[in-house]
Short mmCIF file of C-alpha atoms in Angstrom, two decimals:
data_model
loop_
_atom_site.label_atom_id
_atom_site.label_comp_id
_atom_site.label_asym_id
_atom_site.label_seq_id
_atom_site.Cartn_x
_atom_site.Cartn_y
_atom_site.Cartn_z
CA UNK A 1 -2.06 77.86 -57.05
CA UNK A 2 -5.26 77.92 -55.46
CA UNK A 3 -6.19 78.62 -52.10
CA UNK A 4 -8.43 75.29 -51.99
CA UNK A 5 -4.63 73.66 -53.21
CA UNK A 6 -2.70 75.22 -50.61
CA UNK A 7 -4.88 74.44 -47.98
CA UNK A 8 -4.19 71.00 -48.74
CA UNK A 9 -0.38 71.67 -48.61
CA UNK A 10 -0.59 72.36 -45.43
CA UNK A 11 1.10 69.93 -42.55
CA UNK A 12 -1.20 66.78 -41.67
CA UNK A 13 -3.65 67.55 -38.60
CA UNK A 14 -1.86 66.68 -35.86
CA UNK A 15 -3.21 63.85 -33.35
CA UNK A 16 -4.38 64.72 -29.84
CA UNK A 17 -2.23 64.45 -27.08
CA UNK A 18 -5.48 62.83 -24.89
CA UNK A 19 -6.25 59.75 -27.53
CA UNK A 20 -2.48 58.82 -27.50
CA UNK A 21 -3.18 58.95 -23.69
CA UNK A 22 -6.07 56.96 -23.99
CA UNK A 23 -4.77 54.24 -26.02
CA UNK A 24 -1.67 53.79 -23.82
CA UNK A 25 -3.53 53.50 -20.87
CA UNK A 26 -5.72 50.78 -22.27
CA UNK A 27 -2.51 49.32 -23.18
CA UNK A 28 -1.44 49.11 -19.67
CA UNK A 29 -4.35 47.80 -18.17
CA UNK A 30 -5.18 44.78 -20.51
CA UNK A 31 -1.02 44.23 -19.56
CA UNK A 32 -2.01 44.25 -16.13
CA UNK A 33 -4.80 42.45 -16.40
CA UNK A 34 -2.93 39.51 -17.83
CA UNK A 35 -0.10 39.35 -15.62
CA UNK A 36 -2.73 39.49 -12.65
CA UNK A 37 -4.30 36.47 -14.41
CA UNK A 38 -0.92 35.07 -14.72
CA UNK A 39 -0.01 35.14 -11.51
CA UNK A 40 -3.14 34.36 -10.38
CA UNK A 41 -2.89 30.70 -12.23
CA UNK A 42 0.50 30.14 -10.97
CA UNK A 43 -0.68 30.58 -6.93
CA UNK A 44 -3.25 28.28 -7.85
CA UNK A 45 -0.86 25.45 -9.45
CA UNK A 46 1.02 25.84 -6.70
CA UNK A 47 -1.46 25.13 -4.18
CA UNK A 48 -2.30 22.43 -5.80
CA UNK A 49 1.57 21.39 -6.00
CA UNK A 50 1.82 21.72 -2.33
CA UNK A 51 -1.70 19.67 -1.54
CA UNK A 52 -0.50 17.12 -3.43
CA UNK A 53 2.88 16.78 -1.88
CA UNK A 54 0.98 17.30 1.48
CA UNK A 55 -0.95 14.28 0.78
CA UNK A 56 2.41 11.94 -0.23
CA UNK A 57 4.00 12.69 2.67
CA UNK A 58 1.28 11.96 5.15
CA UNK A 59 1.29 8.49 3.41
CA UNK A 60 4.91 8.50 3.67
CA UNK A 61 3.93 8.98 7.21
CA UNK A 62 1.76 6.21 7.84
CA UNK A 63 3.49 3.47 6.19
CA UNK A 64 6.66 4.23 8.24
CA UNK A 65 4.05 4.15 11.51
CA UNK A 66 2.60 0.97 10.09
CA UNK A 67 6.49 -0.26 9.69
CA UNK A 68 7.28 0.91 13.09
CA UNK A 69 4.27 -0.36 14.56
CA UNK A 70 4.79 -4.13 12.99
CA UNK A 71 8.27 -4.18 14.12
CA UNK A 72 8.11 -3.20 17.30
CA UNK A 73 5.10 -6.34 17.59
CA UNK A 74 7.84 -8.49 15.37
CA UNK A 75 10.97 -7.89 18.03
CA UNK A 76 8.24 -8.21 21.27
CA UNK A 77 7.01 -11.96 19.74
CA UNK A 78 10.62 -13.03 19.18
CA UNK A 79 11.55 -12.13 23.04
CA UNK A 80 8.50 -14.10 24.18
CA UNK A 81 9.41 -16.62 21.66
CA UNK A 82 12.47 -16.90 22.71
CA UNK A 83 11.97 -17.29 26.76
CA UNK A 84 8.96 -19.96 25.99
CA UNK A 85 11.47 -22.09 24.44
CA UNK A 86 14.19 -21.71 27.19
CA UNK A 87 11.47 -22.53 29.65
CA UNK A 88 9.46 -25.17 27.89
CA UNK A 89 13.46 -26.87 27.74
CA UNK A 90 13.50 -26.14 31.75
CA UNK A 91 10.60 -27.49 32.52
CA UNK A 92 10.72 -31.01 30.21
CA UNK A 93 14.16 -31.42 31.48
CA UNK A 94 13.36 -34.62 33.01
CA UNK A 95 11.15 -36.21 30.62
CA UNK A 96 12.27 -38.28 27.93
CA UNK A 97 14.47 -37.36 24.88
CA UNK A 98 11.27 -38.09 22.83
CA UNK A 99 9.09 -35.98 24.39
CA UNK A 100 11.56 -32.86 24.62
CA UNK A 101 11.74 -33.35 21.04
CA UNK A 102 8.66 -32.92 20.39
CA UNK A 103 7.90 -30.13 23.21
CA UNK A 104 10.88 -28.54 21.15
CA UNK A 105 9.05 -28.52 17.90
CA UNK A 106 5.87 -27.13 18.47
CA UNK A 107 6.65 -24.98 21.91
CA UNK A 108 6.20 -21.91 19.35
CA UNK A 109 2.70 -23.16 18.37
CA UNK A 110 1.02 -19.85 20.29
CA UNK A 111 3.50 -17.55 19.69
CA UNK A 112 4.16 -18.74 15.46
CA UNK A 113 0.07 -18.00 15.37
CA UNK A 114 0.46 -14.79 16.46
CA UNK A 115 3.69 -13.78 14.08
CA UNK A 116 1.34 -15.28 11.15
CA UNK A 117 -1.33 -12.83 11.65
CA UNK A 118 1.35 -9.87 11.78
CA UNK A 119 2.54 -10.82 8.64
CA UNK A 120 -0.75 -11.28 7.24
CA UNK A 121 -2.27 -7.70 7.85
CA UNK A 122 1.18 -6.31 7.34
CA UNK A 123 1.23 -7.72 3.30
CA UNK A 124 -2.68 -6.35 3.13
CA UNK A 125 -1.25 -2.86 4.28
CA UNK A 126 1.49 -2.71 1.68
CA UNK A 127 -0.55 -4.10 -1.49
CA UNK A 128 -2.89 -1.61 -0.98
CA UNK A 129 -2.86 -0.35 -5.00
CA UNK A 130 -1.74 2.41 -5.78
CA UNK A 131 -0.90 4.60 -9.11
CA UNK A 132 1.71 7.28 -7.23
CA UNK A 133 5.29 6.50 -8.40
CA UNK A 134 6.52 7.80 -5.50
CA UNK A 135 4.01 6.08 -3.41
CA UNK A 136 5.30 2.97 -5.25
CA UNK A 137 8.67 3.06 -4.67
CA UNK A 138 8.05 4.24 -0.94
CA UNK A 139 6.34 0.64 -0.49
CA UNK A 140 8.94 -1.33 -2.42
CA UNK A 141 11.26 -1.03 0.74
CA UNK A 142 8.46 -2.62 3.11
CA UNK A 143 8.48 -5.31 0.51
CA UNK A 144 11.76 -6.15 1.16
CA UNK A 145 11.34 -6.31 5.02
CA UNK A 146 8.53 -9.08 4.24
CA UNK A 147 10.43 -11.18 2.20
CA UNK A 148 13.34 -10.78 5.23
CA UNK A 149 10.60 -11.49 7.65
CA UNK A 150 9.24 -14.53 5.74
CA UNK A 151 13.03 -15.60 5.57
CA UNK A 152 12.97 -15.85 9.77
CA UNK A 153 9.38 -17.52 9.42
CA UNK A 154 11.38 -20.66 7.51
CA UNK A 155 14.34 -20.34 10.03
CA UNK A 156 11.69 -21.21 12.59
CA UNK A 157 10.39 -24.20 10.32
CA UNK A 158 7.26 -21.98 9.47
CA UNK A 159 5.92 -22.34 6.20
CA UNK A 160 3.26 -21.05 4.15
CA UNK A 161 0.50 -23.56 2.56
CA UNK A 162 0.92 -24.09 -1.43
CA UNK A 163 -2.27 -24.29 -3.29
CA UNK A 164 -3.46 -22.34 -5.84
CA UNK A 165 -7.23 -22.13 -7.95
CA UNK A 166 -8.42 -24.65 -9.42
CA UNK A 167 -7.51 -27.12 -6.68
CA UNK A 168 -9.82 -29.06 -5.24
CA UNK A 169 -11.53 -27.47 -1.93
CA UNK A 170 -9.36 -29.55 1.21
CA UNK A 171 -11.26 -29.02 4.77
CA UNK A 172 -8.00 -30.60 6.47
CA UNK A 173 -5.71 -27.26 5.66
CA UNK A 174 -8.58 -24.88 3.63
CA UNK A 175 -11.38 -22.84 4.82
CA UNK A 176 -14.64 -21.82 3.17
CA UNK A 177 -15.34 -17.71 2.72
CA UNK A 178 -17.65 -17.59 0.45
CA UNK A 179 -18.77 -19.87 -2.40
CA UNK A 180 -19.54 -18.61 -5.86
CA UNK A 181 -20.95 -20.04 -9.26
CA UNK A 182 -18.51 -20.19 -11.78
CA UNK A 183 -18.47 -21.85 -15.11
CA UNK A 184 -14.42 -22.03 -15.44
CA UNK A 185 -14.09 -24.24 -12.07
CA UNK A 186 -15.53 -27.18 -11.44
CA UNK A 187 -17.79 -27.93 -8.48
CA UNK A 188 -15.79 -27.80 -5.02
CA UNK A 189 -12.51 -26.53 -6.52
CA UNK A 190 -11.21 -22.88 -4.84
CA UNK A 191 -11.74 -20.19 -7.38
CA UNK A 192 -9.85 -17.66 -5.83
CA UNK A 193 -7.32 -17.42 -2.65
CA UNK A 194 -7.97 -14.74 0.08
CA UNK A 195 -5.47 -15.04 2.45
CA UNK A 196 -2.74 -17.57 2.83
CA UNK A 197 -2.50 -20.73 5.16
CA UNK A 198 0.84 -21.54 7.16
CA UNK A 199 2.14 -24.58 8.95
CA UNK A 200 4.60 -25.01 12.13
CA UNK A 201 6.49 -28.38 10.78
CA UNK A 202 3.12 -30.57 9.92
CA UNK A 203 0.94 -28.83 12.76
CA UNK A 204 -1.70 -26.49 11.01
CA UNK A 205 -1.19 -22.80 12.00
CA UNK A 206 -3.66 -21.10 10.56
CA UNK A 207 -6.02 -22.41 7.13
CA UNK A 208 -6.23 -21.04 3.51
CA UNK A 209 -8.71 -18.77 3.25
CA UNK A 210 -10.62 -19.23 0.55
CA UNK A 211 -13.56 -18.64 -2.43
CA UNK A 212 -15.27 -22.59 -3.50
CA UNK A 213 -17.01 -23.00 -6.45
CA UNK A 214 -20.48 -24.43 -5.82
CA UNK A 215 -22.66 -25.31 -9.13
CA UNK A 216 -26.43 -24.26 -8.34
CA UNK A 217 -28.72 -27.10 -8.95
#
């Protein structure tokens, strides 16, 4: 054999200790360098986790203020309510059957205005919209209070005004916002509701506010 052939015989050239080094070290630092990215990401979602359930619960917290708040007004008008009547009875003791009657039915005429405009704001708090499931289901319970509420307004022979759009524009019970031009409403009929009207018996509480159609000439 020749020497050129047994040089080539010979064991492989081994490979240097400092490029294995080398390549394991780059190894380790692009592994590094993702899990630094990695948890980098994750700190950031859950900041953003934590800001968000920041924000719910402050709105949990002012809707239970608002609740608290309207209550608290709710439970002070029924006590006044309440001691108006026993002395409006005291005082018309002496007068006629008739007109005790009558003091009777409309001796909550101040105080039903005032329990109107609680209820009023209160249902513009609580359909504020909103796209938050949680917020959602947080308001559905104030929803319920309403309808309870609106259940002592008719125990107290308070009831809301039924109209609706497209009825013609009634100064006795309605009252003008704004008018509009609009070609699906006729001339003088209310296009759109803003805020609803109540009655104590047949006594006007507070109107219908409301958006008229008015054709422009």
């Amino acid at each position: 054999m020749s020497h050129k052939n047994k040089t080539q015989a010979q064991s492989p050239t081994a490979t240097d200790p400092r490029e294995t080094q080398s390549t394991n070290d780059n190894t380790t630092d692009v592994a590094e360098k993702a899990l630094t990215d990695l948890k980098k990401q994750v700190t950031e979602l859950t900041q953003i986790i934590n800001e968000k359930d920041k924000h719910i619960n402050g709105l949990k917290d002012e809707l239970t203020q608002i609740n608290n708040t309207y209550v608290e007004k709710i439970n002070q008008k029924a006590l006044e309510a309440n001691k108006l009547v026993a002395n409006k009875i005291q005082e018309l003791n002496q007068k006629s059957q008739g007109e005790i009657a009558i003091a009777r039915k409309y001796a909550l005429m101040s105080q039903a205005k005032d329990l109107v405009d609680i209820i009023s704001q209160f249902e513009a708090a609580v359909n504020i919209p909103s796209t938050d499931e949680k917020i959602i289901n947080y308001l559905s319970g104030f929803k319920m209070f309403i309808h309870m509420f609106k259940t002592l307004l008719t125990d107290l022979n308070i009831h809301e005004i039924s109209t609706t759009a497209g009825t013609e524009f009634n100064p006795e019970f309605m009252e003008v916002i704004n008018f509009v031009d609009d070609s699906q409403f006729n001339d003088n009929q209310v296009v759109r509701i803003v805020t609803k009207g109540y009655k104590l018996h047949d006594r006007l509480i507070k109107p219908v506010a409301v958006i008229v159609n008015r054709k422009k000439s």
